[in-house]
Amino acid sequence: NAGVMQNPRHLVRRRGQEARLRCSPMKGHSHVYWYRQLPEEGLKFMVYLQKENIIDESGMPKERFSAEFPKEGPSILRIQQVVRGDSAAYFCASSSTGTAEQFFGPGTRLTVL
Amino acid sequence: GQQVMQIPQYQHVQEGEDFTTYCNSSTTLSNIQWYKQRPGGHPVFLIQLVKSGEVKKQKRLTFQFGEAKKNSSLHITATQTTDVGTYFCAGPVGTSYGKLTFGQGTILTVHP
């Protein structure tokens, strides 16, 4: 019974490149959440998706960031034209309902050179 | 804006001592969740509290939810080195229940 899967685990990009982070939720979970964590800081909510729909994107920067959760396949967090300030750990979580506990993936550590 | 505050930010204890972290919300929460993150790891769900005044125990861990549902605490009795990590509280703040607002976390160090 696999947990939440994220890939890649580590991603290095140069300024101006695009970063694509993937998340496969736990089996049976249709609710997906993305969080960003800077070193020694808490997790900051970015976006909440439920199969093909964005439920809440109030934590997403207005530019360069987008997220999707297609009918088939993993959820994708896309960051265009990355800048050094985008360097962080990006965690995906999933849940069975919108109020249930969230199970986190191992995260993607993004480094922008 | 709506916030979830957590104190202390850091706590160093000797193995065997007790540890408590406190969480306060600026608004009433429908529920509060606690997570633990080991260094270099990802957050792991510990527990969810829903009822006013609720107290739940997991072995040496005791979780409380305040009567007003605006504060919570996590108490660890007789800490062990395996307890090291960052403890986060989180609550659904806003109109979408899935959107969790996390406290800043308490980093626990246990000295053997």
Coordinates of C-alpha atoms in Angstrom, one line a residue:
Chain A
N1 CA 0.0 0.0 0.0
A2 CA 2.2 2.8 -1.3
G3 CA 2.1 6.2 0.3
V4 CA 2.3 9.5 -1.4
M5 CA 5.0 9.5 -4.0
Q6 CA 6.9 12.5 -5.2
N7 CA 9.5 12.9 -7.9
P8 CA 12.1 13.9 -8.4
R9 CA 13.4 13.9 -4.8
H10 CA 16.0 16.5 -5.7
L11 CA 15.9 19.0 -8.6
V12 CA 18.6 21.5 -9.6
R13 CA 17.7 24.2 -12.0
R14 CA 19.4 27.4 -13.3
R15 CA 17.7 30.7 -13.1
G16 CA 15.1 31.1 -15.9
Q17 CA 14.5 27.4 -16.4
E18 CA 11.3 25.5 -15.6
A19 CA 10.7 23.1 -12.8
R20 CA 8.1 20.4 -12.8
L21 CA 7.3 18.6 -9.6
R22 CA 5.2 15.5 -9.6
C23 CA 3.0 14.0 -6.9
S24 CA 1.0 10.7 -6.9
P25 CA -1.4 10.6 -4.0
M26 CA -2.2 7.6 -1.9
K27 CA -4.4 5.0 -3.5
G28 CA -8.0 6.1 -3.1
H29 CA -7.2 9.7 -2.3
S30 CA -8.6 12.3 -4.6
H31 CA -7.6 15.4 -2.6
V32 CA -4.1 16.8 -3.1
Y33 CA -2.3 19.7 -1.5
W34 CA 1.0 21.4 -2.2
Y35 CA 3.1 23.1 0.5
R36 CA 6.4 24.9 0.4
Q37 CA 8.9 24.8 3.2
L38 CA 12.0 27.0 3.6
P39 CA 14.9 25.8 5.9
E40 CA 13.8 25.8 9.6
E41 CA 10.4 27.2 8.8
G42 CA 6.9 25.9 8.8
L43 CA 5.0 24.7 5.9
K44 CA 3.2 27.3 3.8
F45 CA 0.0 26.2 2.0
M46 CA 0.1 26.7 -1.8
V47 CA -2.8 25.0 -3.5
Y48 CA -5.5 22.4 -2.9
L49 CA -6.8 20.3 -5.8
Q50 CA -9.4 17.7 -6.3
K51 CA -9.3 15.7 -9.5
E52 CA -9.3 18.2 -12.4
N53 CA -10.4 21.0 -10.1
I54 CA -8.5 23.7 -8.2
I55 CA -10.3 24.1 -4.9
D56 CA -8.1 26.8 -3.3
E57 CA -5.1 28.4 -4.8
S58 CA -4.8 31.3 -2.4
G59 CA -1.3 30.4 -1.4
M60 CA 0.1 30.3 -4.9
P61 CA 2.2 33.2 -6.2
K62 CA 0.2 35.0 -9.0
E63 CA 2.9 34.6 -11.5
R64 CA 5.1 31.7 -12.7
F65 CA 3.4 29.0 -10.6
S66 CA 0.7 26.7 -11.7
A67 CA -0.7 23.4 -10.6
E68 CA -2.9 20.7 -12.0
F69 CA -4.4 17.4 -11.1
P70 CA -5.6 15.7 -14.3
K71 CA -8.1 12.9 -14.5
E72 CA -5.3 10.5 -15.2
G73 CA -1.8 10.7 -13.9
P74 CA -0.1 12.6 -11.1
S75 CA -0.6 16.1 -9.9
I76 CA 2.0 18.6 -11.3
L77 CA 3.4 21.7 -9.7
R78 CA 5.0 23.8 -12.4
I79 CA 7.3 26.7 -11.8
Q80 CA 8.3 28.7 -14.8
Q81 CA 11.4 30.9 -15.0
V82 CA 12.7 29.9 -11.6
V83 CA 14.5 32.4 -9.4
R84 CA 16.9 31.7 -6.5
G85 CA 14.1 32.5 -4.1
D86 CA 12.1 29.5 -5.3
S87 CA 14.7 27.2 -3.7
A88 CA 12.9 25.2 -1.1
A89 CA 11.4 21.9 -0.2
Y90 CA 8.0 21.3 -1.9
F91 CA 5.8 18.8 -0.2
C92 CA 2.7 17.2 -1.6
A93 CA 0.0 15.7 0.7
S94 CA -3.2 13.8 0.0
S95 CA -6.3 12.9 1.9
S96 CA -9.4 10.8 1.4
T97 CA -11.7 13.8 2.1
G98 CA -11.3 17.5 2.5
T99 CA -11.4 17.3 6.3
A100 CA -9.4 14.1 6.9
E101 CA -5.8 13.9 8.0
Q102 CA -3.2 14.6 5.3
F103 CA -0.5 12.2 4.4
F104 CA 2.7 13.8 3.1
G105 CA 5.1 12.6 0.5
P106 CA 8.9 12.7 0.9
G107 CA 9.1 16.1 -0.8
T108 CA 11.1 17.6 -3.7
R109 CA 14.1 19.7 -2.8
L110 CA 14.5 22.3 -5.4
T111 CA 17.8 24.2 -5.7
V112 CA 18.0 27.1 -8.1
L113 CA 21.5 28.1 -9.1
Chain B
G1 CA -4.8 37.6 8.7
Q2 CA -5.7 34.3 10.3
Q3 CA -2.7 32.8 12.0
V4 CA -1.6 29.8 14.0
M5 CA 1.2 30.6 16.4
Q6 CA 3.3 28.0 18.2
I7 CA 5.7 28.3 21.1
P8 CA 8.5 27.7 22.0
Q9 CA 10.4 27.8 18.7
Y10 CA 13.2 25.7 20.2
Q11 CA 13.3 23.3 23.2
H12 CA 16.4 21.5 24.5
V13 CA 15.8 18.8 27.1
Q14 CA 17.7 16.1 28.8
E15 CA 16.5 12.6 28.0
G16 CA 13.8 11.7 30.6
E17 CA 12.5 15.2 31.0
D18 CA 9.1 16.3 29.9
F19 CA 8.3 18.5 27.0
T20 CA 5.4 20.7 26.0
T21 CA 4.6 22.8 22.9
Y22 CA 1.7 25.2 22.7
C23 CA -0.4 26.2 19.7
N24 CA -2.7 29.3 19.5
S25 CA -5.0 30.3 16.7
S26 CA -6.4 33.8 16.2
T27 CA -9.7 32.2 15.2
T28 CA -11.8 29.3 16.3
L29 CA -10.8 26.0 14.6
S30 CA -13.1 23.2 13.5
N31 CA -10.2 20.8 14.3
I32 CA -6.5 20.8 15.0
Q33 CA -3.9 18.4 13.7
W34 CA -0.4 17.6 14.9
Y35 CA 2.5 16.5 12.8
K36 CA 6.0 15.5 13.5
Q37 CA 8.9 16.0 11.1
R38 CA 12.3 14.4 11.6
P39 CA 15.4 16.3 10.4
G40 CA 15.5 15.9 6.6
G41 CA 12.2 14.1 6.6
H42 CA 8.6 14.9 5.8
P43 CA 5.7 15.7 8.1
V44 CA 4.0 12.7 9.6
F45 CA 0.5 12.9 10.9
L46 CA 0.2 12.3 14.7
I47 CA -3.4 13.1 15.6
Q48 CA -6.5 15.1 15.0
L49 CA -8.6 16.7 17.7
V50 CA -12.1 17.8 16.9
K51 CA -14.1 18.4 20.1
S52 CA -13.9 21.3 22.6
G53 CA -11.8 20.2 25.6
E54 CA -10.8 17.0 23.9
V55 CA -7.8 15.1 25.4
K56 CA -6.1 12.2 23.6
K57 CA -3.2 10.1 24.5
Q58 CA -0.7 8.1 22.5
K59 CA 1.7 6.3 24.8
R60 CA 3.9 9.1 26.2
L61 CA 2.2 11.8 24.1
T62 CA -0.8 13.8 25.4
F63 CA -2.8 16.1 23.1
Q64 CA -5.3 18.7 24.3
F65 CA -7.7 20.9 22.5
G66 CA -8.9 24.0 24.4
E67 CA -12.4 24.7 25.4
A68 CA -12.7 27.6 23.0
K69 CA -11.1 25.6 20.2
K70 CA -8.5 28.2 19.7
N71 CA -5.5 26.6 21.4
S72 CA -3.9 23.2 21.8
S73 CA -0.9 21.6 23.4
L74 CA 1.2 18.5 23.0
H75 CA 3.0 17.1 26.0
I76 CA 5.6 14.4 25.9
T77 CA 6.4 12.6 29.1
A78 CA 9.9 11.3 29.8
T79 CA 11.4 12.2 26.4
Q80 CA 13.6 9.8 24.5
T81 CA 16.2 10.5 21.8
T82 CA 13.7 9.1 19.2
D83 CA 11.4 12.1 20.0
V84 CA 13.8 14.6 18.3
G85 CA 12.3 16.5 15.5
T86 CA 10.0 19.4 14.8
Y87 CA 6.4 19.3 16.0
F88 CA 3.8 21.3 14.1
C89 CA 0.2 22.1 14.8
A90 CA -2.1 22.9 11.9
G91 CA -5.7 23.9 11.5
P92 CA -8.1 24.6 8.7
V93 CA -8.2 28.4 8.5
G94 CA -10.5 29.9 5.9
T95 CA -13.3 28.6 3.8
S96 CA -11.8 25.5 2.4
Y97 CA -11.3 22.8 5.1
G98 CA -8.4 21.2 3.2
K99 CA -6.3 24.4 3.5
L100 CA -4.2 23.8 6.6
T101 CA -2.3 26.7 8.2
F102 CA 0.7 25.4 10.1
G103 CA 2.3 26.8 13.1
Q104 CA 6.0 27.6 12.9
G105 CA 6.8 24.4 14.7
T106 CA 8.8 23.6 17.8
I107 CA 12.2 22.0 17.2
L108 CA 12.9 19.5 20.0
T109 CA 16.4 18.4 20.8
V110 CA 16.9 15.6 23.3
H111 CA 20.3 15.2 24.9
P112 CA 21.2 11.7 26.0

